[in-house]
Amino acid sequence: MIRLSNVSKIYRIKDPGTSETRDFYAIRDISLDIGEGSIYGIIGRSGAGKSTLIRCVNMLEPPTAGRVFINGTEMTALSPGALRAARRKIGMIFQSFNLLLNRTVYGNIAFPLELAKWKKSEIRDRVREIASLVGIEGKLDQYPARLSGGQKQRVGIARALANKPDLLLSDEATSALDPQTTKSVLRLIRDINEKLGLTVILITHEMNVIKEICDSVAVLEDGEIVEKGPVQQIFTNPLKKATKELLTHVIRSELPESFTGLGFRRLPSGDSDLVLQIWFFGDIAAKPVVSDLVRKFDVDVNILVAHIDDIRSVPFGTLIMRLSGEDKEGALEYLLGMKLRVEVMGYVGRSDGITR
Amino acid sequence: MSDDLTALLVKGSLETLYMVGVSSLFAFAAGLPLGIILSVTAETGILRNKPLYSALSSVVNVFRSVPYIILMVALMKPTKWIVGSSIGINAAIVSLSAAAIPFVGRVVESSLREIDPGIVEAAQAMGAGAGEIIRKVLLPEGLPGIIAGFTLTIINLIGYSAMAGVLGGGGLGDLAVRYGYQRFMLDVMISTVIIMVLMVQFIQIVGDKLAVLTRHDRNG
Ligand SMILES: Nc1ncnc2c1ncn2[C@@H]1O[C@H](COP(=O)(O)OP(=O)(O)OP(=O)(O)O)[C@@H](O)[C@H]1O
Ligand SMILES: [Mg+2]
């Protein structure tokens, strides 16, 4: 298990205006527990402190305050020699791959094993084994310059895994890759996590990546964790503005502008229509909620926005719909009684041209 | 051309090769570690050490800003003390080495500085210590640049050694001055120039070839 307790990193920076130095918290008072074998995502916008945080885990950036534990070992208290030994059991992959350009793929994967003083013959076997695990066995004699981005990252992953680490750190490992390649690299990390029971800490600025492979996620904003929890919870019930903003890229949950221009009223007036958004997750997604609604109540349903997706093969989605008719309140009641998150967005006059 | 002249040219060439060869060896033997120390103690290095870096860097700058001909004169006293004489080819080796060591140091430093810091960081993340990073990351990754720098050093030394010849250092430069210039023997002058051009060409071609052979960081 990995535990960060009250970790902060302060940089002394020069104020450009006054040219005085002052303290800047790149991360502030971060506490996290990461369960063994899980894939933990850390998401935030550029400059939020993600890289600083992950680099505090393996002490590439020693924290200014706080403590870091990996499987009971306090990383923040190790001697330089012990720290090097501990790092040999932590793999790390990078956005820019950081492969040795004057070593072949074989040489790159062998590198951590040489550091760990493996025997030549054992290195040979291990490199072959791990290369075929990541699907790069045909490229062992190539130099990195000749590989595609996806292949380079596979080499990066193979190198990170070669010495059988307990923990894999990934700093934007897919940010330089196209969507297709990103998917395949993420799937590889997922597979390895399942096969080897490896704990993974993964940093990204894309909710898609979190959705694809993480179990839990922490949202970082201005160096602080604003929200954290299981991925399904964060996706279906985001509480903080920062989280919702990050989610808008994966879940289209906003009305198109042609609607928002009309203006909602907070309260019903006359026979105005009700606009509401529902979020569903899991089994309920398979149920015919909308047709039930129409059948059971005297309402018409007009779907304005619909988005369905899945988080690790559990379906989830959101609907924005406009209800008109006599029994809107009854229908709303019915929806609230189901295991759905329902949000009333407002009311629009019947004559307002939302229906097309 | 008479047999005498041919013998003179052969002797001069061998002396030049000897001066350049030995001073190159000294230059590499001392310049390589100097360059490594400069690069690892620099601001961005793995063993950052500002006082040491500043001190070494200043010394290097002083030596590099003195023109060779002046360095040669300035070093006459210590040269006499080291090799027993302040003229001749062994004396020339002292000043040639003194000029080339700081040059090699800078060339090595700048080759190592060009290495992507991300690669060094990845090695640190894998638990590599400073020695392992120098041996397994910096030197192999910087090798093509170092080879190119060595090539340049040798070529510079060929030129400098001719200058040393003017002050009685022996070698082709000495020959060109004494026979070609002072006795107006145009054939000697031309021959020495041709030999030196050939030497430079040869070194350049071999150096380029080696640099290409050791460079794998480009797609091609
Ligand atoms: N060595 C440093 N000195 C001063 N400030 C730094 C240093 N390293 C990082 N910072 C600052 O700390 C903050 C967090 O940086 P960090 O690299 O962790 O962000 P990030 O979330 O990884 O961003 P990105 O998505 O762009 O990689 C930034 O404001 C950055 O400018
Ligand atoms: Mg970053």
Coordinates of C-alpha atoms and ligand atoms in Angstrom, one line a residue:
Chain A
M1 CA 0.0 0.0 0.0
I2 CA 1.1 3.5 -0.7
R3 CA 0.4 6.3 1.7
L4 CA 1.1 10.0 1.4
S5 CA 0.5 11.9 4.5
N6 CA 0.4 15.7 4.5
V7 CA 2.9 16.0 1.6
S8 CA 3.8 19.5 0.5
K9 CA 6.4 20.7 -2.0
I10 CA 7.4 24.3 -1.8
Y11 CA 9.6 26.1 -4.4
R12 CA 11.3 29.3 -3.7
I13 CA 10.4 31.5 -6.7
K14 CA 11.2 34.9 -7.7
D15 CA 8.4 37.3 -8.0
P16 CA 8.7 38.9 -11.4
G17 CA 7.3 42.2 -10.2
T18 CA 9.2 42.8 -7.0
S19 CA 12.1 40.4 -7.7
E20 CA 11.7 39.2 -4.2
T21 CA 11.6 35.5 -3.5
R22 CA 8.6 33.9 -2.0
D23 CA 7.3 30.4 -1.2
F24 CA 5.2 28.7 -3.8
Y25 CA 3.3 25.5 -3.0
A26 CA 3.4 23.3 -6.0
I27 CA 1.4 20.8 -3.9
R28 CA 0.0 21.4 -0.5
D29 CA -0.9 19.0 2.3
I30 CA -1.7 16.0 0.1
S31 CA -2.9 12.9 1.9
L32 CA -3.7 9.8 -0.1
D33 CA -4.1 6.1 0.5
I34 CA -3.6 3.9 -2.5
G35 CA -4.6 0.3 -2.2
E36 CA -2.3 -2.6 -3.3
G37 CA -3.1 -3.7 -6.9
S38 CA -5.3 -0.7 -7.8
I39 CA -4.9 1.8 -10.5
Y40 CA -5.1 5.2 -9.0
G41 CA -5.5 8.2 -11.3
I42 CA -4.5 11.7 -10.5
I43 CA -6.0 14.3 -12.8
G44 CA -5.7 18.0 -13.0
R45 CA -5.1 20.8 -15.4
S46 CA -1.7 21.9 -16.5
G47 CA 0.3 23.3 -13.6
A48 CA -2.0 21.7 -11.0
G49 CA 1.0 19.9 -9.5
K50 CA 0.5 16.4 -10.9
S51 CA 4.1 15.8 -11.9
T52 CA 5.3 17.2 -8.7
L53 CA 3.1 14.9 -6.8
I54 CA 4.1 11.7 -8.6
R55 CA 7.8 12.7 -8.4
C56 CA 7.4 13.0 -4.6
V57 CA 6.5 9.3 -4.5
N58 CA 9.9 8.1 -5.8
M59 CA 11.7 11.1 -4.3
L60 CA 12.8 12.5 -7.7
E61 CA 11.4 15.6 -6.0
P62 CA 11.9 15.3 -2.2
P63 CA 8.9 16.7 -0.5
T64 CA 9.4 19.8 1.6
A65 CA 7.1 18.5 4.3
G66 CA 5.1 15.3 4.9
R67 CA 5.9 11.6 4.6
V68 CA 5.6 9.0 1.9
F69 CA 5.3 5.3 2.6
I70 CA 5.5 2.5 0.1
N71 CA 4.6 -0.9 1.6
G72 CA 5.6 0.3 5.0
T73 CA 8.9 1.8 4.0
E74 CA 9.2 5.5 4.6
M75 CA 10.7 6.8 1.4
T76 CA 11.2 10.2 2.9
A77 CA 13.5 8.8 5.6
L78 CA 15.8 6.6 3.4
S79 CA 19.6 7.1 3.0
P80 CA 20.7 7.8 -0.6
G81 CA 21.8 4.1 -1.0
A82 CA 18.6 2.7 0.4
L83 CA 16.6 5.1 -1.8
R84 CA 18.4 3.9 -4.9
A85 CA 17.6 0.3 -3.9
A86 CA 13.9 1.2 -3.3
R87 CA 13.7 2.9 -6.6
R88 CA 14.8 -0.2 -8.4
K89 CA 11.4 -1.6 -7.3
I90 CA 9.4 1.3 -8.7
G91 CA 8.9 1.5 -12.4
M92 CA 8.3 4.8 -14.1
I93 CA 7.1 5.8 -17.5
F94 CA 7.1 9.2 -19.1
Q95 CA 5.3 11.4 -21.6
S96 CA 8.5 11.7 -23.7
F97 CA 9.5 8.1 -23.1
N98 CA 13.0 9.1 -22.1
L99 CA 14.6 6.0 -23.7
L100 CA 18.4 5.8 -24.1
L101 CA 18.9 6.8 -27.7
N102 CA 22.2 5.1 -28.2
R103 CA 21.0 1.7 -26.8
T104 CA 18.8 -0.7 -28.7
V105 CA 15.4 -1.8 -27.5
Y106 CA 17.2 -4.7 -25.9
G107 CA 19.7 -2.5 -24.2
N108 CA 17.0 -0.2 -22.9
I109 CA 15.0 -3.0 -21.3
A110 CA 18.2 -4.5 -20.0
F111 CA 19.3 -1.2 -18.4
P112 CA 17.4 -1.5 -15.0
L113 CA 18.5 -5.2 -14.8
E114 CA 22.2 -4.1 -15.2
L115 CA 21.6 -1.6 -12.4
A116 CA 20.2 -4.4 -10.2
K117 CA 23.2 -6.5 -11.0
W118 CA 21.4 -9.4 -12.8
K119 CA 23.6 -12.0 -14.5
K120 CA 24.0 -11.7 -18.3
S121 CA 22.1 -14.9 -19.1
E122 CA 19.3 -14.0 -16.7
I123 CA 19.0 -10.5 -18.3
R124 CA 18.7 -12.1 -21.7
D125 CA 15.8 -14.3 -20.7
R126 CA 14.1 -11.6 -18.8
V127 CA 14.3 -9.1 -21.6
R128 CA 12.8 -11.6 -24.0
E129 CA 10.0 -12.4 -21.6
I130 CA 9.1 -8.9 -20.9
A131 CA 9.4 -7.8 -24.5
S132 CA 6.9 -10.3 -25.6
L133 CA 4.6 -9.3 -22.7
V134 CA 4.4 -5.8 -24.1
G135 CA 4.4 -7.0 -27.8
I136 CA 7.8 -5.5 -28.8
E137 CA 9.7 -8.8 -29.2
G138 CA 10.3 -8.2 -33.0
K139 CA 12.1 -4.9 -32.4
L140 CA 14.8 -5.9 -29.9
D141 CA 17.7 -4.9 -32.2
Q142 CA 16.2 -1.6 -33.3
Y143 CA 17.2 1.8 -31.9
P144 CA 14.5 3.9 -30.4
A145 CA 14.7 6.6 -33.2
R146 CA 13.2 4.0 -35.6
L147 CA 10.2 3.2 -33.5
S148 CA 6.7 4.8 -33.5
G149 CA 5.5 6.6 -30.4
G150 CA 3.4 3.7 -29.3
Q151 CA 6.3 1.3 -29.7
K152 CA 8.6 3.6 -27.8
Q153 CA 6.1 3.7 -24.9
R154 CA 5.9 -0.1 -25.0
V155 CA 9.6 -0.2 -24.6
G156 CA 9.3 2.3 -21.8
I157 CA 6.8 0.0 -20.1
A158 CA 8.9 -3.0 -20.6
R159 CA 11.9 -1.2 -19.1
A160 CA 9.8 -0.1 -16.1
L161 CA 8.6 -3.6 -15.5
A162 CA 11.8 -5.5 -16.1
N163 CA 13.0 -5.6 -12.6
K164 CA 9.6 -6.8 -11.3
P165 CA 8.5 -3.6 -9.5
D166 CA 5.8 -3.4 -6.9
L167 CA 4.7 0.0 -8.2
L168 CA 4.4 1.6 -11.6
L169 CA 4.3 5.4 -11.9
S170 CA 3.0 6.9 -15.1
D171 CA 3.4 10.6 -15.8
E172 CA 1.2 11.4 -18.8
A173 CA 2.4 8.3 -20.5
T174 CA -0.1 8.5 -23.3
S175 CA -0.2 12.3 -23.8
A176 CA 2.1 12.1 -26.8
L177 CA 0.1 9.4 -28.5
D178 CA -2.9 9.4 -30.9
P179 CA -6.2 8.2 -29.5
Q180 CA -6.0 4.7 -31.0
T181 CA -2.5 4.1 -29.7
T182 CA -3.5 5.6 -26.3
K183 CA -6.2 3.0 -26.0
S184 CA -3.9 0.1 -26.8
V185 CA -1.2 1.4 -24.3
L186 CA -3.8 1.8 -21.6
R187 CA -5.1 -1.6 -22.2
L188 CA -1.6 -2.9 -21.9
I189 CA -1.2 -1.2 -18.5
R190 CA -4.6 -2.6 -17.4
D191 CA -3.6 -6.1 -18.5
I192 CA -0.3 -5.9 -16.6
N193 CA -2.1 -4.6 -13.6
E194 CA -4.4 -7.6 -13.7
K195 CA -1.8 -10.2 -14.6
L196 CA 0.9 -9.1 -12.2
G197 CA -1.2 -7.4 -9.5
L198 CA 1.0 -4.3 -9.9
T199 CA -0.1 -1.1 -8.2
V200 CA -0.3 1.8 -10.7
I201 CA -0.3 5.5 -10.1
L202 CA -1.2 7.3 -13.2
I203 CA -1.2 11.0 -14.0
T204 CA -3.2 12.6 -16.7
H205 CA -5.1 15.6 -17.7
E206 CA -7.7 13.6 -19.6
M207 CA -10.8 12.1 -18.0
N208 CA -10.9 9.6 -20.9
V209 CA -7.7 8.0 -19.6
I210 CA -9.2 7.8 -16.1
K211 CA -12.4 6.3 -17.4
E212 CA -10.5 3.8 -19.4
I213 CA -8.4 2.1 -16.7
C214 CA -8.5 3.7 -13.2
D215 CA -10.3 2.3 -10.1
S216 CA -10.0 5.5 -8.1
V217 CA -9.2 9.1 -8.9
A218 CA -8.1 12.2 -7.2
V219 CA -8.7 15.6 -8.7
L220 CA -5.9 18.1 -8.2
E221 CA -6.4 21.8 -8.5
D222 CA -3.8 24.4 -7.6
G223 CA -1.7 21.9 -5.7
E224 CA -4.6 20.6 -3.6
I225 CA -6.8 17.6 -3.8
V226 CA -10.4 18.9 -4.2
E227 CA -12.2 15.6 -4.7
K228 CA -11.3 11.9 -4.7
G229 CA -13.1 8.6 -4.7
P230 CA -14.0 5.6 -6.9
V231 CA -14.1 6.5 -10.6
Q232 CA -17.8 5.6 -10.9
Q233 CA -18.7 7.9 -8.1
I234 CA -16.7 10.8 -9.4
F235 CA -18.1 10.4 -12.9
T236 CA -21.7 10.0 -11.9
N237 CA -21.7 12.4 -9.0
P238 CA -19.0 15.0 -9.3
L239 CA -19.3 17.6 -6.6
K240 CA -16.6 20.2 -7.4
K241 CA -16.5 22.6 -10.2
A242 CA -13.0 21.5 -11.2
T243 CA -14.2 18.0 -11.5
K244 CA -17.2 18.9 -13.6
E245 CA -15.1 20.9 -16.0
L246 CA -12.7 18.1 -16.5
L247 CA -15.7 15.8 -17.1
T248 CA -17.2 18.0 -19.8
H249 CA -14.7 16.6 -22.3
V250 CA -15.9 13.1 -21.8
I251 CA -19.6 13.6 -21.0
R252 CA -21.5 16.0 -23.1
S253 CA -23.9 17.1 -20.5
E254 CA -24.5 20.6 -21.5
L255 CA -27.3 21.9 -23.6
P256 CA -26.3 23.1 -27.0
E257 CA -26.1 26.9 -27.1
S258 CA -29.2 27.2 -29.2
F259 CA -31.1 26.1 -26.1
T260 CA -29.3 27.9 -23.3
G261 CA -30.0 31.2 -25.1
L262 CA -33.7 30.8 -24.3
G263 CA -33.3 31.2 -20.6
F264 CA -34.7 28.9 -18.0
R265 CA -37.1 29.9 -15.3
R266 CA -36.5 28.5 -11.9
L267 CA -40.2 28.0 -11.2
P268 CA -43.0 26.6 -13.3
S269 CA -45.4 29.1 -14.8
G270 CA -48.7 28.1 -16.4
D271 CA -48.1 25.1 -18.5
S272 CA -44.4 25.5 -18.9
D273 CA -42.2 22.4 -19.7
L274 CA -39.8 20.8 -17.3
V275 CA -36.2 20.3 -18.4
L276 CA -34.2 17.9 -16.3
Q277 CA -31.1 15.9 -16.5
I278 CA -30.7 12.4 -15.3
W279 CA -27.5 10.4 -14.7
F280 CA -27.6 6.6 -14.7
F281 CA -25.0 4.0 -13.9
G282 CA -24.9 0.3 -14.1
D283 CA -28.0 -2.0 -14.5
I284 CA -30.4 0.9 -14.7
A285 CA -28.9 1.9 -18.0
A286 CA -30.4 -1.2 -19.5
K287 CA -33.9 -0.4 -18.3
P288 CA -36.4 1.4 -20.6
V289 CA -36.8 4.3 -18.2
V290 CA -38.0 6.8 -20.8
S291 CA -40.7 4.5 -22.3
D292 CA -41.9 3.6 -18.8
L293 CA -42.2 7.2 -18.1
V294 CA -44.4 7.8 -21.2
R295 CA -46.5 4.7 -20.6
K296 CA -47.1 5.4 -16.9
F297 CA -47.7 9.1 -16.9
D298 CA -49.4 11.5 -19.1
V299 CA -46.3 13.2 -20.4
D300 CA -44.4 13.6 -23.5
V301 CA -40.6 13.2 -23.4
N302 CA -38.3 15.0 -25.8
I303 CA -34.7 14.1 -25.4
L304 CA -32.4 17.1 -25.9
V305 CA -29.0 15.6 -25.1
A306 CA -28.1 12.0 -24.6
H307 CA -24.7 10.5 -23.9
I308 CA -23.9 6.9 -23.0
D309 CA -20.6 5.4 -22.4
D310 CA -19.0 2.8 -20.1
I311 CA -16.6 2.9 -17.3
R312 CA -14.6 -0.3 -17.4
S313 CA -17.6 -2.0 -19.2
V314 CA -20.2 -0.8 -16.7
P315 CA -22.5 1.4 -18.7
F316 CA -23.2 5.0 -17.5
G317 CA -24.7 8.0 -19.2
T318 CA -26.7 11.1 -19.0
L319 CA -29.9 12.4 -20.5
I320 CA -31.3 15.9 -20.7
M321 CA -35.0 15.8 -21.5
R322 CA -37.9 18.0 -21.7
L323 CA -41.1 16.9 -20.2
S324 CA -44.4 18.3 -21.2
G325 CA -48.0 17.2 -20.4
E326 CA -50.2 17.0 -17.4
D327 CA -48.3 14.8 -15.0
K328 CA -44.8 16.2 -15.1
E329 CA -44.6 16.3 -11.3
G330 CA -45.7 12.6 -11.0
A331 CA -43.1 11.7 -13.6
L332 CA -40.4 13.6 -11.7
E333 CA -41.4 11.8 -8.5
Y334 CA -41.1 8.5 -10.2
L335 CA -37.6 9.3 -11.5
L336 CA -36.5 10.5 -8.1
G337 CA -37.6 7.2 -6.7
M338 CA -35.3 5.2 -8.9
K339 CA -31.6 4.8 -8.4
L340 CA -30.8 7.8 -10.6
R341 CA -29.3 11.1 -10.0
V342 CA -31.9 13.7 -11.2
E343 CA -31.3 17.4 -11.5
V344 CA -34.0 19.8 -12.4
M345 CA -32.4 22.3 -14.8
G346 CA -35.5 24.6 -15.0
Y347 CA -38.7 25.4 -16.9
V348 CA -39.3 26.7 -20.3
G349 CA -42.5 28.1 -21.7
R350 CA -44.3 25.8 -24.0
S351 CA -44.0 28.2 -26.9
D352 CA -40.3 28.6 -26.6
G353 CA -38.9 26.8 -29.6
I354 CA -37.0 24.0 -27.9
T355 CA -38.9 21.3 -29.6
R356 CA -37.9 20.8 -33.1
Chain B
M1 CA 62.8 16.8 -55.5
S2 CA 66.1 15.5 -54.0
D3 CA 66.4 12.6 -51.7
D4 CA 67.5 15.0 -49.0
L5 CA 64.3 16.9 -49.2
T6 CA 62.2 13.8 -49.1
A7 CA 64.1 12.7 -46.0
L8 CA 63.4 16.1 -44.5
L9 CA 59.7 15.9 -45.3
V10 CA 59.4 12.4 -43.8
K11 CA 61.2 13.5 -40.7
G12 CA 59.1 16.6 -40.4
S13 CA 55.9 14.6 -40.9
L14 CA 56.9 12.1 -38.2
E15 CA 57.7 14.8 -35.8
T16 CA 54.3 16.5 -36.4
L17 CA 52.5 13.2 -36.0
Y18 CA 54.4 12.6 -32.7
M19 CA 53.7 16.0 -31.3
V20 CA 50.0 15.9 -32.3
G21 CA 49.6 12.3 -31.2
V22 CA 51.1 12.6 -27.8
S23 CA 49.5 15.9 -27.0
S24 CA 46.1 14.5 -28.2
L25 CA 46.5 11.7 -25.8
F26 CA 47.2 14.0 -22.9
A27 CA 44.4 16.2 -24.0
F28 CA 41.9 13.4 -24.0
A29 CA 43.2 11.8 -20.8
A30 CA 42.8 15.0 -18.9
G31 CA 40.1 16.7 -20.9
L32 CA 37.5 13.9 -20.7
P33 CA 37.4 13.8 -16.9
L34 CA 37.5 17.6 -16.8
G35 CA 34.5 17.8 -19.2
I36 CA 32.6 15.2 -17.1
I37 CA 33.3 17.1 -13.9
L38 CA 32.2 20.4 -15.6
S39 CA 29.0 18.8 -16.8
V40 CA 27.9 17.0 -13.6
T41 CA 28.7 20.0 -11.3
A42 CA 26.9 22.5 -13.5
E43 CA 23.6 24.0 -12.5
T44 CA 21.7 21.3 -14.3
G45 CA 24.1 18.5 -13.4
I46 CA 23.6 15.4 -11.2
L47 CA 26.2 16.5 -8.7
R48 CA 25.6 20.2 -8.7
N49 CA 28.5 22.0 -7.1
K50 CA 28.6 25.7 -7.8
P51 CA 32.0 26.6 -6.2
L52 CA 33.8 23.7 -8.0
Y53 CA 32.1 24.5 -11.3
S54 CA 32.9 28.2 -11.1
A55 CA 36.5 27.6 -10.2
L56 CA 37.1 25.0 -13.0
S57 CA 35.2 27.0 -15.5
S58 CA 37.2 30.1 -14.8
V59 CA 40.5 28.3 -15.2
V60 CA 39.3 26.8 -18.5
N61 CA 38.2 30.2 -19.7
V62 CA 41.5 31.8 -19.0
F63 CA 43.4 29.1 -20.9
R64 CA 41.0 29.2 -23.8
S65 CA 41.1 33.0 -24.2
V66 CA 44.9 33.1 -24.5
P67 CA 46.1 32.8 -28.1
Y68 CA 48.2 29.7 -28.6
I69 CA 51.3 31.6 -29.6
I70 CA 51.2 33.6 -26.4
L71 CA 50.5 30.5 -24.3
M72 CA 53.5 28.9 -25.8
V73 CA 55.8 31.8 -24.8
A74 CA 54.2 32.1 -21.4
L75 CA 54.8 28.4 -20.7
M76 CA 58.5 28.4 -21.6
K77 CA 59.6 28.5 -18.0
P78 CA 57.4 25.7 -16.7
T79 CA 58.1 23.7 -19.8
K80 CA 61.8 23.8 -19.2
W81 CA 61.1 22.7 -15.7
I82 CA 58.9 19.7 -16.9
V83 CA 60.8 18.4 -20.0
G84 CA 64.2 19.9 -19.4
S85 CA 64.2 22.3 -22.4
S86 CA 62.0 25.1 -23.6
I87 CA 62.3 24.3 -27.3
G88 CA 62.0 21.2 -29.4
I89 CA 59.2 18.8 -30.0
N90 CA 58.9 17.6 -26.4
A91 CA 58.6 21.1 -25.2
A92 CA 56.0 21.8 -27.8
I93 CA 53.9 18.9 -26.4
V94 CA 53.6 20.7 -23.1
S95 CA 52.1 23.9 -24.6
L96 CA 50.0 21.9 -27.1
S97 CA 48.5 19.8 -24.3
A98 CA 47.9 22.9 -22.1
A99 CA 46.0 24.5 -25.0
A100 CA 44.0 21.3 -25.9
I101 CA 43.0 20.1 -22.4
P102 CA 40.6 23.0 -21.7
F103 CA 39.3 22.8 -25.2
V104 CA 38.5 19.1 -24.9
G105 CA 36.9 19.8 -21.5
R106 CA 34.5 22.3 -23.0
V107 CA 33.7 20.1 -25.9
V108 CA 32.9 17.1 -23.7
E109 CA 30.9 19.3 -21.4
S110 CA 28.8 20.6 -24.2
S111 CA 28.2 17.2 -25.7
L112 CA 27.0 15.9 -22.4
R113 CA 24.8 18.9 -21.9
E114 CA 22.9 18.2 -25.1
I115 CA 21.6 14.9 -23.6
D116 CA 17.9 15.2 -22.8
P117 CA 17.7 15.6 -19.0
G118 CA 14.6 13.4 -19.1
I119 CA 16.9 10.4 -20.0
V120 CA 19.1 11.1 -17.0
E121 CA 16.0 11.5 -14.8
A122 CA 14.7 8.2 -16.0
A123 CA 18.0 6.5 -15.0
Q124 CA 17.7 8.2 -11.5
A125 CA 14.2 6.9 -11.2
M126 CA 15.5 3.4 -11.9
G127 CA 17.9 3.8 -9.0
A128 CA 21.1 4.6 -10.9
G129 CA 23.8 6.3 -8.9
A130 CA 26.1 9.1 -10.1
G131 CA 28.8 6.7 -11.3
E132 CA 26.4 4.5 -13.2
I133 CA 24.8 7.6 -14.8
I134 CA 28.2 8.8 -16.0
R135 CA 29.3 5.4 -17.3
K136 CA 26.0 4.0 -18.7
V137 CA 24.1 7.1 -19.7
L138 CA 26.2 10.3 -20.2
L139 CA 29.2 8.8 -21.9
P140 CA 27.3 6.5 -24.3
E141 CA 24.7 9.0 -25.1
G142 CA 27.2 11.8 -25.6
L143 CA 29.7 9.6 -27.5
P144 CA 29.1 10.9 -31.1
G145 CA 29.5 14.5 -29.9
I146 CA 32.6 13.6 -28.0
I147 CA 34.1 12.0 -31.0
A148 CA 33.3 15.0 -33.1
G149 CA 35.0 17.1 -30.5
F150 CA 38.1 15.0 -30.4
T151 CA 38.3 15.2 -34.2
L152 CA 38.2 18.9 -34.0
T153 CA 40.8 18.9 -31.3
I154 CA 43.3 16.9 -33.3
I155 CA 42.8 19.1 -36.3
N156 CA 43.4 22.2 -34.2
L157 CA 46.5 20.5 -32.8
I158 CA 47.9 20.0 -36.3
G159 CA 47.6 23.7 -36.9
Y160 CA 49.1 24.6 -33.6
S161 CA 51.9 22.2 -34.0
A162 CA 53.0 24.1 -37.1
M163 CA 53.0 27.3 -35.0
A164 CA 55.1 25.5 -32.4
G165 CA 57.5 24.7 -35.2
V166 CA 58.2 28.4 -35.7
L167 CA 59.7 28.6 -32.3
G168 CA 62.0 25.7 -33.0
G169 CA 59.5 23.0 -32.2
G170 CA 60.4 20.8 -35.1
G171 CA 57.9 19.2 -37.4
L172 CA 56.4 20.4 -40.7
G173 CA 55.9 24.0 -39.5
D174 CA 59.6 24.2 -38.7
L175 CA 60.4 22.9 -42.1
A176 CA 58.2 25.3 -43.9
V177 CA 59.7 28.3 -42.1
R178 CA 63.3 27.3 -42.3
Y179 CA 63.4 26.0 -45.9
G180 CA 60.3 27.3 -47.6
Y181 CA 60.3 30.8 -46.1
Q182 CA 63.9 31.7 -45.2
R183 CA 65.5 29.9 -48.2
F184 CA 62.7 30.5 -50.7
M185 CA 62.3 26.9 -51.5
L186 CA 58.8 27.0 -52.9
D187 CA 58.7 23.2 -53.4
V188 CA 59.2 22.6 -49.6
M189 CA 56.6 25.1 -48.8
I190 CA 54.0 23.5 -51.1
S191 CA 54.9 20.0 -50.0
T192 CA 54.5 20.8 -46.3
V193 CA 51.1 22.4 -47.0
I194 CA 49.9 19.4 -49.0
I195 CA 51.0 17.0 -46.3
M196 CA 49.2 19.0 -43.6
V197 CA 46.0 19.2 -45.7
L198 CA 46.1 15.5 -46.2
M199 CA 46.5 14.9 -42.5
V200 CA 43.6 17.1 -41.7
Q201 CA 41.4 15.5 -44.4
F202 CA 42.3 12.0 -43.1
I203 CA 41.4 12.9 -39.5
Q204 CA 38.2 14.6 -40.5
I205 CA 37.0 11.7 -42.6
V206 CA 37.8 9.1 -40.0
G207 CA 36.3 11.2 -37.2
D208 CA 33.1 11.8 -39.2
K209 CA 32.8 8.1 -40.0
L210 CA 33.2 7.2 -36.3
A211 CA 30.7 9.8 -35.2
V212 CA 28.1 8.5 -37.7
L213 CA 28.8 4.9 -36.6
T214 CA 28.1 5.7 -33.0
R215 CA 25.1 7.9 -33.5
H216 CA 21.8 6.2 -33.3
D217 CA 19.6 9.0 -32.1
R218 CA 18.3 9.9 -35.5
N219 CA 16.0 8.2 -37.8
G220 CA 18.0 7.4 -40.9
Ligands
LIG1 N1 11.6 23.4 -10.1 C1 10.6 24.3 -9.9 N2 10.7 25.5 -9.5 C2 9.7 26.4 -9.4 N3 8.4 26.0 -9.7 C3 8.2 24.8 -10.1 C4 9.2 23.9 -10.3 N4 8.7 22.7 -10.8 C5 7.4 22.9 -10.9 N5 7.1 24.2 -10.5 C6 5.7 24.8 -10.5 O1 4.9 23.9 -9.8 C7 3.6 23.9 -10.4 C8 3.2 22.5 -10.6 O2 4.0 21.9 -11.6 P1 3.8 20.5 -12.2 O3 4.9 20.2 -13.2 O4 3.7 19.5 -11.0 O5 2.4 20.6 -12.9 P2 1.6 19.5 -13.7 O6 0.3 19.4 -13.1 O7 2.4 18.3 -13.9 O8 1.4 20.2 -15.1 P3 1.5 19.6 -16.6 O9 0.2 19.0 -16.9 O10 1.7 20.9 -17.4 O11 2.6 18.7 -16.7 C9 3.6 24.7 -11.6 O12 3.1 26.0 -11.4 C10 5.1 24.9 -11.9 O13 5.4 26.1 -12.5
MG2 MG 3.4 17.3 -15.6

